[in-house]
Coordinates of C-alpha atoms in Angstrom, one line a residue:
Chain A
M1 CA -13.4 -28.1 -25.4
S2 CA -13.7 -26.5 -22.1
D3 CA -10.8 -26.2 -19.6
G4 CA -13.3 -26.7 -16.5
G5 CA -13.5 -30.1 -15.1
S6 CA -17.0 -31.2 -14.3
V7 CA -18.1 -31.9 -10.7
D8 CA -20.5 -34.9 -9.8
V9 CA -22.0 -34.7 -6.4
R10 CA -23.8 -38.1 -5.7
G11 CA -26.5 -39.0 -3.0
V12 CA -24.4 -37.0 -0.4
V13 CA -25.5 -37.2 3.1
K14 CA -23.7 -35.4 5.9
R15 CA -25.2 -36.0 9.6
Y16 CA -23.7 -34.0 12.5
R17 CA -25.0 -36.0 15.7
D18 CA -28.6 -35.2 15.4
T19 CA -29.0 -32.7 12.5
L20 CA -28.8 -33.7 9.0
A21 CA -26.7 -30.9 7.2
L22 CA -27.0 -32.7 3.7
D23 CA -29.8 -34.8 2.9
D24 CA -29.2 -36.8 -0.2
V25 CA -27.8 -34.1 -2.4
T26 CA -27.2 -35.0 -6.1
L27 CA -25.8 -32.5 -8.4
H28 CA -24.2 -32.4 -11.7
V29 CA -21.8 -29.2 -12.5
P30 CA -20.8 -29.4 -16.5
G31 CA -17.3 -28.4 -17.0
G32 CA -16.8 -24.6 -17.5
E33 CA -20.1 -23.6 -16.0
F34 CA -20.6 -21.0 -13.3
V35 CA -22.9 -22.6 -10.8
T36 CA -24.0 -21.1 -7.7
L37 CA -25.4 -22.9 -4.4
L38 CA -28.0 -20.6 -3.2
G39 CA -29.9 -21.0 0.0
A40 CA -30.3 -19.1 3.2
S41 CA -28.4 -19.6 6.2
G42 CA -28.3 -23.3 7.6
S43 CA -29.5 -24.5 4.2
G44 CA -26.5 -26.6 3.8
K45 CA -24.8 -24.6 1.0
S46 CA -21.4 -24.1 2.5
T47 CA -21.5 -27.6 4.0
L48 CA -22.0 -28.8 0.4
L49 CA -18.9 -26.6 -0.9
G50 CA -16.6 -28.1 2.1
V51 CA -17.8 -31.6 0.9
I52 CA -16.5 -30.9 -2.5
A53 CA -13.3 -29.1 -1.3
G54 CA -12.5 -31.9 0.7
F55 CA -12.6 -30.4 4.1
T56 CA -16.2 -32.1 5.3
E57 CA -16.1 -36.0 5.0
P58 CA -19.7 -36.8 3.8
T59 CA -21.5 -39.4 5.8
S60 CA -22.5 -41.2 2.6
G61 CA -22.5 -40.5 -1.2
S62 CA -19.7 -39.5 -3.6
V63 CA -17.8 -36.7 -5.2
A64 CA -16.3 -37.0 -8.6
V65 CA -14.4 -34.4 -10.7
D66 CA -14.1 -35.3 -14.3
G67 CA -15.5 -38.8 -13.6
R68 CA -12.8 -39.5 -10.9
D69 CA -14.2 -40.4 -7.5
I70 CA -12.4 -38.1 -4.9
T71 CA -14.2 -38.6 -2.1
K72 CA -11.5 -40.4 -0.3
V73 CA -9.1 -37.9 -1.7
P74 CA -7.4 -35.4 1.0
P75 CA -8.2 -31.9 0.0
Y76 CA -4.4 -31.0 -0.7
R77 CA -4.6 -33.3 -3.5
R78 CA -7.5 -32.7 -5.0
G79 CA -6.1 -29.7 -7.1
L80 CA -9.4 -27.6 -6.6
G81 CA -9.0 -23.6 -5.9
M82 CA -10.9 -22.2 -3.1
V83 CA -11.8 -18.6 -2.2
F84 CA -13.1 -18.1 1.2
Q85 CA -15.5 -15.7 3.0
H86 CA -13.0 -13.9 4.9
Y87 CA -10.1 -14.1 2.3
A88 CA -7.8 -16.4 4.6
L89 CA -4.6 -14.8 3.5
F90 CA -1.6 -16.0 5.1
P91 CA -1.0 -12.8 7.6
H92 CA 2.7 -13.5 7.7
M93 CA 3.5 -13.7 3.9
T94 CA 3.5 -10.8 1.8
V95 CA 0.9 -10.5 -1.2
W96 CA 3.8 -12.2 -3.6
D97 CA 4.4 -14.9 -1.1
N98 CA 0.6 -15.6 -0.8
V99 CA 0.2 -16.0 -4.7
A100 CA 3.4 -18.2 -4.8
F101 CA 2.4 -20.6 -2.0
P102 CA 0.4 -23.0 -4.4
L103 CA 3.0 -22.9 -7.0
R104 CA 5.8 -23.6 -4.7
R105 CA 3.9 -26.8 -3.2
R106 CA 4.1 -27.9 -6.7
R107 CA 7.8 -27.3 -7.1
V108 CA 7.7 -24.4 -9.5
R109 CA 10.5 -22.5 -9.3
G110 CA 12.9 -19.8 -11.0
D111 CA 11.7 -17.8 -13.9
E112 CA 8.3 -19.6 -14.2
L113 CA 7.4 -19.1 -10.7
R114 CA 8.0 -15.4 -10.7
T115 CA 6.2 -15.1 -14.3
R116 CA 3.1 -17.1 -13.2
V117 CA 2.8 -15.2 -9.9
E118 CA 3.3 -11.8 -11.8
Q119 CA 0.6 -12.7 -14.4
A120 CA -2.0 -13.9 -11.7
L121 CA -1.6 -10.7 -10.0
E122 CA -1.8 -8.7 -13.2
V123 CA -5.2 -10.5 -13.9
V124 CA -6.6 -9.2 -10.7
G125 CA -4.9 -5.8 -11.1
L126 CA -2.7 -5.9 -8.2
G127 CA 0.8 -5.9 -9.6
A128 CA 1.8 -2.9 -7.9
L129 CA 1.0 -4.4 -4.1
A130 CA 3.2 -7.4 -4.4
K131 CA 5.4 -6.4 -1.5
R132 CA 2.6 -5.5 0.8
L133 CA 1.1 -7.7 3.8
P134 CA -2.3 -8.5 3.7
A135 CA -3.0 -6.4 6.7
Q136 CA -1.7 -3.3 4.7
L137 CA -4.6 -3.9 1.9
S138 CA -8.5 -3.1 1.7
G139 CA -11.0 -5.6 1.9
G140 CA -11.6 -5.6 -1.9
Q141 CA -8.0 -5.8 -2.4
Q142 CA -7.2 -8.8 -0.2
Q143 CA -10.2 -10.6 -1.9
R144 CA -8.4 -10.1 -5.1
V145 CA -5.2 -11.5 -3.8
A146 CA -7.3 -14.6 -2.8
L147 CA -8.6 -15.0 -6.0
A148 CA -5.2 -14.8 -7.8
R149 CA -3.7 -17.1 -5.2
A150 CA -6.5 -19.6 -6.0
I151 CA -6.2 -19.6 -9.9
V152 CA -2.4 -19.1 -10.1
F153 CA -1.9 -23.1 -10.1
R154 CA -4.7 -23.1 -13.0
P155 CA -7.1 -25.3 -10.9
R156 CA -10.0 -26.8 -13.3
V157 CA -12.7 -26.0 -10.7
L158 CA -12.6 -22.8 -8.6
L159 CA -14.9 -23.2 -5.4
M160 CA -16.1 -19.9 -3.7
D161 CA -17.5 -19.7 -0.4
E162 CA -19.5 -16.2 0.0
P163 CA -16.6 -14.5 -1.4
L164 CA -18.2 -11.2 -1.5
S165 CA -20.4 -11.1 1.4
A166 CA -18.0 -9.2 3.6
L167 CA -17.6 -6.2 0.9
D168 CA -19.7 -3.1 0.8
K169 CA -22.4 -3.0 -1.9
R170 CA -20.6 -0.9 -4.7
L171 CA -17.1 -3.1 -4.3
R172 CA -19.3 -6.1 -4.3
E173 CA -20.9 -5.0 -7.5
Q174 CA -17.7 -4.5 -9.1
L175 CA -16.2 -7.6 -8.0
Q176 CA -19.2 -9.5 -9.2
L177 CA -18.5 -8.2 -12.8
E178 CA -14.9 -9.0 -12.4
M179 CA -15.6 -12.6 -11.6
K180 CA -17.9 -12.9 -14.4
R181 CA -14.9 -11.9 -16.6
L182 CA -12.6 -14.2 -14.9
H183 CA -14.9 -16.9 -15.6
R184 CA -15.1 -16.1 -19.3
E185 CA -11.5 -15.7 -19.7
L186 CA -10.4 -18.8 -17.9
G187 CA -13.1 -21.3 -18.9
I188 CA -12.8 -23.1 -15.8
T189 CA -15.8 -24.4 -13.4
F190 CA -17.0 -22.0 -10.9
V191 CA -19.0 -23.5 -7.8
F192 CA -20.1 -20.3 -6.2
V193 CA -22.1 -20.1 -2.8
T194 CA -24.0 -17.2 -1.6
H195 CA -27.2 -16.4 0.1
D196 CA -27.7 -13.4 -2.1
Q197 CA -30.7 -14.3 -4.5
E198 CA -29.7 -11.3 -6.8
E199 CA -26.0 -11.9 -6.8
A200 CA -27.2 -15.5 -7.8
L201 CA -29.2 -14.3 -10.7
T202 CA -26.7 -12.0 -12.2
M203 CA -23.7 -14.2 -12.0
S204 CA -24.6 -17.9 -12.5
D205 CA -25.2 -20.0 -15.7
R206 CA -27.0 -22.3 -13.3
I207 CA -28.4 -21.9 -9.9
A208 CA -29.1 -24.9 -7.2
L209 CA -31.4 -23.6 -4.7
L210 CA -30.9 -25.6 -1.2
R211 CA -33.1 -25.5 1.8
D212 CA -32.8 -27.8 5.0
G213 CA -29.7 -29.7 3.2
R214 CA -31.7 -30.7 0.0
I215 CA -31.8 -29.2 -3.3
V216 CA -35.2 -27.6 -3.8
Q217 CA -34.7 -26.8 -7.4
A218 CA -31.6 -26.5 -10.0
G219 CA -31.7 -24.7 -13.1
T220 CA -31.0 -21.5 -15.1
P221 CA -31.7 -18.6 -13.3
E222 CA -34.5 -17.8 -15.6
E223 CA -36.1 -21.3 -15.1
L224 CA -36.0 -20.6 -11.3
Y225 CA -37.5 -17.1 -11.7
E226 CA -40.0 -17.9 -14.4
R227 CA -40.8 -21.3 -13.7
P228 CA -40.5 -22.3 -10.0
S229 CA -41.5 -25.5 -9.1
S230 CA -42.2 -24.7 -5.4
R231 CA -43.5 -21.6 -3.5
Y232 CA -40.3 -21.6 -1.5
T233 CA -38.3 -21.1 -4.9
A234 CA -40.7 -18.6 -6.0
E235 CA -40.3 -16.8 -2.7
F236 CA -36.6 -17.0 -2.5
L237 CA -36.1 -15.6 -5.8
G238 CA -37.2 -12.0 -6.7
E239 CA -40.4 -10.6 -5.3
S240 CA -43.6 -12.7 -5.9
N241 CA -47.4 -12.7 -5.4
L242 CA -49.3 -15.6 -4.3
F243 CA -52.8 -16.2 -5.1
P244 CA -54.6 -19.5 -3.8
G245 CA -54.8 -22.2 -6.5
R246 CA -57.2 -24.1 -7.8
D247 CA -56.1 -27.6 -6.4
A248 CA -55.4 -28.1 -2.8
G249 CA -51.6 -27.8 -1.8
T250 CA -50.8 -25.5 -4.8
V251 CA -50.4 -21.9 -5.1
L252 CA -50.4 -19.3 -8.0
V253 CA -47.4 -17.4 -8.1
V254 CA -47.4 -14.1 -10.2
R255 CA -44.5 -11.7 -10.4
P256 CA -45.1 -8.1 -10.0
E257 CA -44.0 -7.2 -13.4
H258 CA -46.7 -9.5 -15.1
L259 CA -49.4 -7.4 -12.7
G260 CA -51.6 -4.8 -14.1
V261 CA -53.5 -2.1 -12.1
L262 CA -56.6 -0.9 -13.6
P263 CA -59.1 1.5 -12.0
Q264 CA -62.5 0.2 -11.0
G265 CA -65.1 0.0 -14.0
E266 CA -62.3 -0.2 -16.9
S267 CA -62.6 -3.4 -19.1
L268 CA -60.3 -6.0 -18.7
P269 CA -58.0 -7.2 -21.3
Q270 CA -59.2 -10.4 -22.7
D271 CA -59.0 -13.8 -20.6
H272 CA -57.4 -12.1 -17.7
E273 CA -57.8 -12.9 -14.3
A274 CA -58.1 -10.2 -11.7
Y275 CA -59.3 -9.1 -8.0
D276 CA -60.8 -6.2 -6.9
C277 CA -58.6 -4.2 -4.6
D278 CA -57.7 -0.8 -3.0
V279 CA -54.2 1.0 -4.0
R280 CA -52.4 1.8 -0.8
E281 CA -48.8 2.8 -1.8
V282 CA -47.2 4.0 -5.0
V283 CA -43.3 4.6 -5.1
Y284 CA -41.8 6.1 -8.0
L285 CA -38.7 3.8 -8.9
G286 CA -37.4 5.9 -12.1
S287 CA -37.9 2.9 -14.3
G288 CA -41.5 2.5 -13.1
L289 CA -43.8 2.2 -10.1
R290 CA -44.1 0.0 -7.3
V291 CA -47.6 -0.2 -6.6
E292 CA -48.8 -1.9 -3.5
V293 CA -52.5 -2.8 -3.2
E294 CA -54.9 -4.5 -0.8
L295 CA -57.4 -7.2 -1.8
R296 CA -60.6 -7.5 -0.2
S297 CA -59.1 -10.4 1.5
G298 CA -56.9 -8.0 3.1
Q299 CA -53.8 -9.8 1.6
R300 CA -51.2 -7.1 -0.1
V301 CA -49.8 -7.6 -3.7
V302 CA -47.1 -5.8 -5.2
A303 CA -47.1 -4.9 -9.0
R304 CA -44.8 -3.0 -11.1
T305 CA -46.3 -0.7 -13.7
A306 CA -45.3 1.7 -16.3
A307 CA -44.7 5.4 -14.7
R308 CA -46.8 6.9 -17.7
G309 CA -49.9 5.9 -19.3
P310 CA -53.6 6.5 -19.1
H311 CA -54.3 5.1 -15.6
V312 CA -51.6 6.1 -13.3
P313 CA -52.9 4.6 -9.9
K314 CA -52.8 6.8 -6.7
P315 CA -53.0 5.6 -3.2
G316 CA -56.7 5.2 -1.8
D317 CA -58.0 4.4 -5.5
S318 CA -60.5 1.5 -5.8
A319 CA -58.8 -0.6 -8.5
I320 CA -58.5 -3.9 -10.2
V321 CA -55.5 -6.0 -10.1
H322 CA -55.1 -8.5 -13.2
W323 CA -52.8 -10.5 -15.0
H324 CA -52.6 -12.9 -18.0
P325 CA -52.8 -16.7 -16.8
E326 CA -49.9 -17.5 -19.0
T327 CA -47.6 -15.4 -16.8
S328 CA -48.8 -17.1 -13.7
V329 CA -47.2 -20.3 -12.6
V330 CA -48.9 -23.1 -10.3
V331 CA -46.3 -24.3 -7.7
S332 CA -46.6 -26.6 -4.8
D333 CA -47.4 -25.0 -1.5
D334 CA -44.3 -26.1 0.4
E335 CA -44.5 -23.7 3.3
Chain B
M1 CA -18.3 16.8 48.1
S2 CA -18.9 17.4 44.3
G3 CA -18.9 14.0 42.0
M4 CA -15.7 15.5 40.3
A5 CA -13.7 16.0 43.4
S6 CA -14.8 12.4 44.6
R7 CA -13.8 11.1 41.4
R8 CA -10.3 12.8 41.5
L9 CA -9.6 11.5 45.0
V10 CA -10.5 7.9 43.8
R11 CA -8.1 8.3 41.2
A12 CA -5.3 9.7 43.3
S13 CA -5.7 7.1 45.8
L14 CA -5.6 4.4 43.2
G15 CA -2.5 5.8 41.8
A16 CA -1.0 5.9 45.1
L17 CA -1.8 2.3 45.7
A18 CA -0.3 1.4 42.2
V19 CA 3.1 3.1 43.1
L20 CA 3.2 1.5 46.2
T21 CA 2.4 -2.1 44.9
G22 CA 5.1 -1.3 42.3
L23 CA 7.6 -0.5 45.0
Y24 CA 6.7 -3.5 47.2
L25 CA 7.5 -5.6 44.0
V26 CA 10.8 -4.2 42.7
L27 CA 11.9 -3.0 46.2
P28 CA 14.2 -6.2 46.6
V29 CA 16.1 -5.1 43.3
F30 CA 16.7 -1.8 45.2
I31 CA 18.5 -3.7 47.8
V32 CA 20.1 -6.3 46.2
I33 CA 21.9 -4.5 43.3
P34 CA 23.6 -2.1 45.4
M35 CA 24.8 -4.8 48.2
S36 CA 26.5 -6.6 45.3
F37 CA 28.7 -3.7 44.8
S38 CA 29.6 -3.2 48.1
D39 CA 33.4 -3.4 49.3
S40 CA 32.3 -5.1 52.7
A41 CA 33.2 -8.8 53.1
F42 CA 29.5 -9.1 54.5
L43 CA 26.1 -8.5 53.0
E44 CA 25.7 -4.9 54.0
F45 CA 23.1 -2.1 53.0
P46 CA 23.5 0.4 52.2
P47 CA 27.3 -0.2 51.3
K48 CA 29.9 2.1 52.7
A49 CA 32.4 1.5 50.0
W50 CA 32.0 0.4 46.5
S51 CA 33.9 -2.3 44.3
W52 CA 33.5 -5.0 41.8
R53 CA 35.0 -7.5 44.0
W54 CA 32.2 -9.7 44.3
Y55 CA 31.8 -9.9 40.6
E56 CA 35.3 -10.7 40.3
N57 CA 35.2 -13.1 43.1
F58 CA 32.3 -14.9 41.3
L59 CA 33.9 -15.1 37.7
G60 CA 37.4 -16.3 39.5
D61 CA 35.6 -19.2 41.6
E62 CA 35.5 -22.4 39.9
T63 CA 32.1 -24.1 41.6
W64 CA 30.3 -20.6 40.8
V65 CA 31.3 -20.5 37.4
S66 CA 30.6 -24.4 37.0
S67 CA 27.2 -24.1 38.5
L68 CA 26.4 -21.2 36.3
V69 CA 27.5 -23.6 33.3
S70 CA 25.3 -26.2 34.2
S71 CA 22.1 -23.8 34.9
V72 CA 22.8 -22.5 31.5
Q73 CA 22.9 -26.2 29.7
V74 CA 20.0 -27.1 31.8
G75 CA 18.0 -24.2 30.8
V76 CA 18.5 -24.5 27.1
L77 CA 17.8 -28.2 26.9
V78 CA 14.7 -27.5 29.1
T79 CA 13.6 -24.8 26.7
L80 CA 13.8 -27.0 23.5
C81 CA 12.1 -29.8 25.2
A82 CA 9.3 -27.8 26.9
V83 CA 8.6 -25.8 23.6
V84 CA 8.2 -28.9 21.5
L85 CA 6.2 -30.8 23.8
G86 CA 4.1 -28.0 25.1
T87 CA 3.4 -26.9 21.6
A88 CA 2.3 -30.6 21.0
A89 CA 0.3 -30.7 24.4
A90 CA -1.4 -27.7 23.5
L91 CA -2.2 -28.5 19.9
G92 CA -3.7 -31.9 21.4
M93 CA -5.5 -29.9 24.0
I94 CA -7.2 -27.3 21.9
R95 CA -7.5 -29.4 18.6
G96 CA -7.9 -33.0 19.7
R97 CA -10.9 -35.0 20.0
Y98 CA -10.7 -37.9 22.4
P99 CA -12.2 -39.3 25.5
L100 CA -11.1 -37.7 28.8
K101 CA -9.7 -34.9 27.3
A102 CA -10.4 -32.6 30.7
L103 CA -8.2 -35.3 32.7
V104 CA -5.3 -35.1 30.0
S105 CA -5.2 -31.3 30.4
A106 CA -5.4 -31.3 34.0
L107 CA -2.4 -33.6 34.1
V108 CA -0.6 -31.5 31.8
M109 CA -1.0 -28.5 34.0
A110 CA -0.2 -30.2 37.2
P111 CA 3.1 -29.6 38.0
V112 CA 1.8 -26.0 38.4
L113 CA -0.5 -26.9 41.1
V114 CA 1.5 -29.5 42.9
P115 CA 3.9 -28.1 45.6
Y116 CA 7.2 -27.9 44.4
V117 CA 8.9 -29.6 47.6
I118 CA 6.3 -32.8 46.9
I119 CA 7.7 -33.0 43.6
G120 CA 11.3 -32.7 44.7
L121 CA 10.6 -35.2 47.2
A122 CA 9.2 -37.8 44.9
V123 CA 11.6 -37.2 42.2
Y124 CA 14.6 -37.9 44.6
A125 CA 13.2 -41.0 45.7
V126 CA 13.1 -42.3 42.3
F127 CA 15.8 -40.7 40.7
L128 CA 18.3 -41.9 43.4
D129 CA 17.6 -45.5 42.2
L130 CA 17.9 -44.5 38.6
G131 CA 21.1 -42.9 39.1
L132 CA 19.7 -39.9 38.0
T133 CA 20.4 -37.2 40.6
E134 CA 23.3 -35.1 40.3
T135 CA 23.0 -35.7 36.4
L136 CA 22.3 -33.1 33.7
L137 CA 19.6 -35.5 32.4
G138 CA 17.8 -35.5 35.8
F139 CA 17.6 -31.8 36.0
V140 CA 16.7 -31.6 32.4
L141 CA 13.7 -34.1 33.1
V142 CA 12.3 -32.5 36.3
H143 CA 12.7 -28.7 35.0
T144 CA 10.9 -29.9 31.7
A145 CA 8.0 -31.1 33.5
L146 CA 7.6 -27.7 35.5
A147 CA 8.2 -25.7 32.3
V148 CA 5.7 -27.4 30.0
P149 CA 2.7 -26.0 31.4
Y150 CA 4.1 -22.3 30.8
V151 CA 4.4 -23.3 27.2
V152 CA 1.0 -24.9 27.2
I153 CA -0.7 -21.7 28.5
T154 CA 0.7 -19.3 26.1
V155 CA 0.5 -21.6 22.8
S156 CA -3.0 -22.6 23.5
S157 CA -4.2 -19.0 24.0
A158 CA -2.7 -18.3 20.4
L159 CA -4.2 -21.4 19.1
M160 CA -7.6 -20.6 20.5
S161 CA -7.5 -17.2 18.5
F162 CA -5.9 -18.7 15.6
D163 CA -8.2 -18.7 12.4
R164 CA -8.4 -22.2 11.2
R165 CA -9.5 -21.3 7.7
L166 CA -6.0 -20.3 7.1
E167 CA -5.0 -24.2 7.5
N168 CA -8.1 -25.1 4.9
A169 CA -6.7 -22.4 2.8
A170 CA -3.1 -23.8 2.8
M171 CA -4.7 -27.4 2.0
S172 CA -6.7 -26.1 -0.6
L173 CA -3.5 -24.9 -2.3
G174 CA -1.8 -28.3 -2.2
A175 CA 0.1 -27.9 1.2
G176 CA -0.4 -31.3 3.3
P177 CA -0.7 -31.4 7.0
I178 CA 3.2 -31.0 7.8
V179 CA 3.9 -28.4 5.2
T180 CA 0.6 -26.4 6.5
F181 CA 1.7 -26.6 10.1
A182 CA 5.5 -25.4 9.2
R183 CA 4.7 -22.8 6.9
V184 CA 1.1 -21.3 8.2
T185 CA 0.2 -22.3 11.6
L186 CA 3.7 -22.2 13.4
P187 CA 4.9 -19.1 11.7
V188 CA 1.4 -17.3 12.9
I189 CA 1.6 -18.5 16.5
L190 CA 5.2 -18.2 16.7
P191 CA 5.3 -15.1 18.9
S192 CA 3.4 -17.1 21.5
V193 CA 5.6 -20.1 21.2
L194 CA 8.8 -17.8 21.9
S195 CA 7.2 -16.0 24.8
G196 CA 6.4 -19.5 26.1
A197 CA 10.1 -20.4 25.5
V198 CA 11.3 -17.4 27.8
F199 CA 8.9 -18.5 30.3
A200 CA 10.6 -22.0 30.1
F201 CA 14.0 -20.8 30.3
V202 CA 13.2 -18.4 33.2
T203 CA 11.5 -21.4 35.3
S204 CA 14.3 -23.6 34.9
F205 CA 17.1 -21.0 35.5
D206 CA 15.3 -19.8 38.6
E207 CA 14.2 -23.2 39.8
V208 CA 15.6 -23.9 43.6
V209 CA 13.3 -26.2 45.4
T210 CA 13.3 -29.2 43.0
S211 CA 17.1 -28.5 42.3
V212 CA 18.3 -28.6 45.8
F213 CA 17.0 -32.3 46.0
L214 CA 18.7 -33.0 42.7
S215 CA 22.2 -31.2 43.6
G216 CA 25.3 -32.5 44.6
P217 CA 29.1 -32.1 44.2
D218 CA 28.8 -33.6 41.1
F219 CA 26.2 -31.4 39.5
T220 CA 24.9 -28.0 41.0
T221 CA 22.7 -25.2 39.1
L222 CA 23.3 -21.8 40.1
P223 CA 20.4 -20.9 42.3
V224 CA 21.4 -24.0 44.6
Q225 CA 24.9 -22.8 44.9
M226 CA 23.6 -19.2 45.9
W227 CA 21.2 -21.2 48.3
S228 CA 24.2 -23.2 49.9
G229 CA 26.3 -20.1 49.6
V230 CA 23.9 -18.1 51.7
R231 CA 23.8 -20.8 54.2
V232 CA 27.3 -21.6 54.9
R233 CA 28.8 -18.3 54.9
I234 CA 27.2 -15.0 54.4
D235 CA 29.1 -13.9 51.1
P236 CA 28.3 -10.8 49.0
T237 CA 28.9 -12.9 46.0
V238 CA 25.4 -14.0 46.1
A239 CA 24.2 -10.6 45.7
A240 CA 26.2 -10.2 42.5
V241 CA 24.8 -13.6 41.4
S242 CA 21.5 -12.2 42.3
S243 CA 22.1 -9.1 40.2
M244 CA 23.3 -11.0 37.5
L245 CA 20.4 -13.5 37.4
L246 CA 18.2 -10.5 37.4
L247 CA 19.6 -9.0 34.2
V248 CA 19.1 -12.1 32.3
T249 CA 15.6 -12.7 33.5
L250 CA 15.2 -8.7 32.6
A251 CA 16.7 -8.9 29.2
L252 CA 14.9 -12.0 27.9
F253 CA 11.4 -10.4 29.1
A254 CA 12.4 -7.1 27.6
V255 CA 13.5 -9.0 24.2
A256 CA 10.0 -10.7 24.2
G257 CA 8.3 -7.3 24.9
L258 CA 10.2 -5.7 22.3
A259 CA 9.3 -8.2 19.8
R260 CA 5.6 -7.9 20.7
L261 CA 6.0 -4.0 20.4
A262 CA 7.4 -4.3 17.0
R263 CA 4.6 -6.5 15.5
R264 CA 2.1 -4.0 16.8
V265 CA 3.7 -1.0 15.5
R266 CA 4.1 -2.9 12.1
A267 CA 0.5 -3.7 12.1
G268 CA -0.5 -0.2 13.4
G269 CA 1.3 1.1 10.5
A270 CA -0.6 -1.1 8.1
K271 CA -3.8 0.2 9.2
E272 CA -2.7 3.8 8.7
R273 CA -1.4 3.1 5.5
R274 CA -4.6 1.6 4.6
S275 CA -6.8 4.3 5.6
S276 CA -4.6 6.8 4.0

């Protein structure tokens, strides 16, 4: 039994004058899952989060938490935790008062208030900074305070709107791990918004990829990466190579790690598909090589191969790029 | 002439201009304050002998003191009303979505643009019928209308730079609209509300034109008393009162300025600590 609430978005449409920010979005988030809403800017991912949080009223459709319809419930009665992109800490309150804010709204007082605030600060490792003002903290510390403030009242769902995008890479990666840990420890549902596909792949149980106000594909990171349903998904997540499909309106997607590069004249493994090509660039990555080749058609293709072996490609080589058909995916060409 | 030398010349003349402008603005102060300490029975500058007699005269005179009390009463009430109304109006003007918003904003700001004589005359005609001339209520009503725009200006500029995500955050944490305003929005914009309050008080405390229409034997404010003092008999008491008015105004703005400085120092200290 999980402590996380399930979230159900059904047929949500949000129209602003003449733009459709959300176009009939339906999404089921099982209790306790870490779900990421992934998309480019303008895809509607933040609008969708705003609808779940209650800041944005949908034009039509409904939102339910644990089966209870909350479409008409104001945000302050939804009891969902929320972490904002730029932290949104109250500048006139100390760290301690910021974290105590949601508890005071719930009439928690005295020893219980003190214990719970201290616990929440302990969880994010900021116990020593309780008396500081937000302006006296670094970006990473501020985001930890925001996190403590959002979980201190034990919400069953935590919403996060690009919480790490204002931080530098190292800090971001560190906080990604902390959030994963927090998700495990708290057992509550996380709905996380990001435009960073790598972040989505590393953190989520499931990803919903949005484009132009619609969910293009939803599934586990593996499903989205290995079995994209469309060209858009294939290109948005990770690197991909596209070849013309057999049927009109389809393309063949092959990930760089599934491509091999052999010198001209070498015999191909059985059943492999192949194109003649010229090697253009070879970059040593430590874990392997990134080989960029140019097909006869002029198209550029990227392969990742082992750095050692009998045939290490060099720029200028005539070569064959090949793959096993099972590693390729036929998807609809939605570009 | 080299570029460096001409630049220096420009800087020097700009500096001189700044000093002259400053002098032009504060010179009246340097005349009024010494005159108020004169021993002469007439307004005299520079004074030949010094004394406190005009200050004593002011404090010993029933009409002067009662007009001071009236002015303070009006000023305090006007400040309260203008801060509440002006803050609410600013919220409506910045946040509200309704038709004819531009017209509403123009109406709120109108008292600054309409000549005070016209306001005074119009109000006099109506208030006479309503029996509101020479009353505390009458003064408060008129001065509040004059003071509201100043509160609106300072508060709306604070609201424009206010980060509304703070309100969303408060609501996501369980605070309803009223608590959100009281605990988050208001404390953040408070410095601007307070400086609006200072402007409101000073606007009322200094107001002569409309007050002349409303004043009479039953109720008079200090500036009107001064004005009639100058008109009837040239009495250095006026200089003493002016000096005191100046002191009050200066003190109010100094407090507002110091408060702002203290905040900046605190924020600056915060930044230093963060980088260390």
